[in-house]
Amino acid sequence: MIRKFITRVSKALGRKKPLSHEPALIAHQQHGIRREHIHSSARRVCETLQEKGYKAFVVGGAVRDLLIGEDPKDYDIATDATPEQVRAAFRRARIIGRRFQIVHVMIGAETLEVTTFRGELAHDTKKDAHGRVLHDNVFGSQAEDAARRDFTVNALYYDPASETIVDYHHGVADLKQKTLRMIGEPRARYREDPVRMLRAVRLAAKLGLVIDPEAAKPIREMAPLLENVPPARLFDEMLKLLTSGHAVKCLTQLREAGLHHGLLPLLDVILEQPLGERFVMLALENTDQRVRDGKPISPGFLFATLLWHEVLAKWERIKQDGERAIPALFIAMDEVLDTQAEKLAITRRIAGDIKDIWAIQPRFEARAGRKPYALLEQPRFKAGLDFLLLRAASGEVPKELADWWERFLFAEGDERATMLLPETGDKKKRRRRRKPASATSAAGE
Ligand code: ATP
Ligand code: MG
């Protein structure tokens, strides 16, 4: 009623048609999601807001995932309450402000993101030179909020009280037909936020959907827009992609969509290096499997694998220029990470993890004397060994070396001593002999 009235008034005033159109209301008999399927803390947040007279829905990825029978990774709540009103409704809640204010509501060990419906983008919205939206702090109606979301399958609102899905853009039907369809005109939506190109590829791979041709076609041509996205945001998105449990598929699709060459140094490294391809693929398959088994994965380990062959190539070059092996490795590590940092803000903590894993690799070569025991005591030994195992599986180092270390790790006290290689006859011996020689020559100078 009210909406019709608004439409009529705005028509009479000669304004463009409001965004709102009647959504489909889909009952649980059709979609099958019962309120018990919703995590109790998300349900609590909706109930609390509704008791105070606000609208509140589970929205986005969680509804989509439940519809295809997947366990949602996290829950987002959308409401018509303002951030201040949301905060006031909960004992433990705080407003987080970035591009758009959201409220983090803590319930038990869970943190839920509550967002106020976003309004239509105003014509004078601040954008960068390429059309990327910089600020959008306008609140709006639920219909406007739906229109601002990226894909139709992401614009579904579930009300736990009535067990109804509110669907403005035929998202339920698209999901059934396995189509990832952009809301609105894809080119315009990519211009507003180029990260949507990466999201399209990731979500299609994760959900087993086909990107609608309308949305797939412009990607190749618009890919360069990703260069203007802040590195921290790209890092978040790449991390999501690589830890989605479908990294191999995502990366294959990125290549097909034309989203790699010259775009992100990381993608070039992953997709265009013949040398490390086997290693990288093994690492990604390994990660995918771990994610699917519900095991934890370490971003540092993952990035260390992706960039390792870059390090190897640089390391070799620097050694050839006359630098000693270990300092050369450290120079190579820094150069590789610096190149990545221009486009991808790898957090300091993760960069530290990456370096630890790389730096420990040469130490696996020493298998005599006290050194192997010292290495076992290293806090990063286990990650380093996993890395070595991958290197061996890809044929970069002898399998025998990795096997030896695995046996050494699990050997009982005395057994370890019998495993040690003799101090003579290997590189160590030669190095030891060389030392006094160079000391003599230094003294003679
Ligand atoms: P997942 O959590 O599985 O990675 P998701 O779709 O839930 O996928 P989130 O980043 O959690 O992704 O975003 C939650 C919701 O916010 C999305 O479902 C979508 O409706 C909206 N959204 C996220 N990013 C964008 C974007 N770049 N443009 C428009 N809407 C977006
Ligand atoms: Mg989500």
PDB file of C-alpha atoms in Angstrom, residues 29 45 51 54 105 145 170 192 199 315 317 322 388:
ATOM      1  CA  GLN A  29       7.499 -25.396   2.795  1.00  0.00           C
ATOM      2  CA  VAL A  45      20.182 -11.316  17.662  1.00  0.00           C
ATOM      3  CA  GLU A  51      11.286  -7.592  20.303  1.00  0.00           C
ATOM      4  CA  TYR A  54      12.924  -3.424  14.523  1.00  0.00           C
ATOM      5  CA  VAL A 105      27.475  -8.166  18.615  1.00  0.00           C
ATOM      6  CA  ASP A 145      19.704  -2.766   0.620  1.00  0.00           C
ATOM      7  CA  HIS A 170      14.896 -14.135  -7.895  1.00  0.00           C
ATOM      8  CA  GLU A 192      31.834   0.585  -8.313  1.00  0.00           C
ATOM      9  CA  ARG A 199      34.064 -12.582  -5.618  1.00  0.00           C
ATOM     10  CA  TRP A 315      68.272 -16.791  -4.358  1.00  0.00           C
ATOM     11  CA  ARG A 317      70.738 -15.303  -9.007  1.00  0.00           C
ATOM     12  CA  GLY A 322      78.855 -13.788  -5.436  1.00  0.00           C
ATOM     13  CA  LEU A 388      60.077 -29.717   3.122  1.00  0.00           C
TER      14      LEU A 388
END
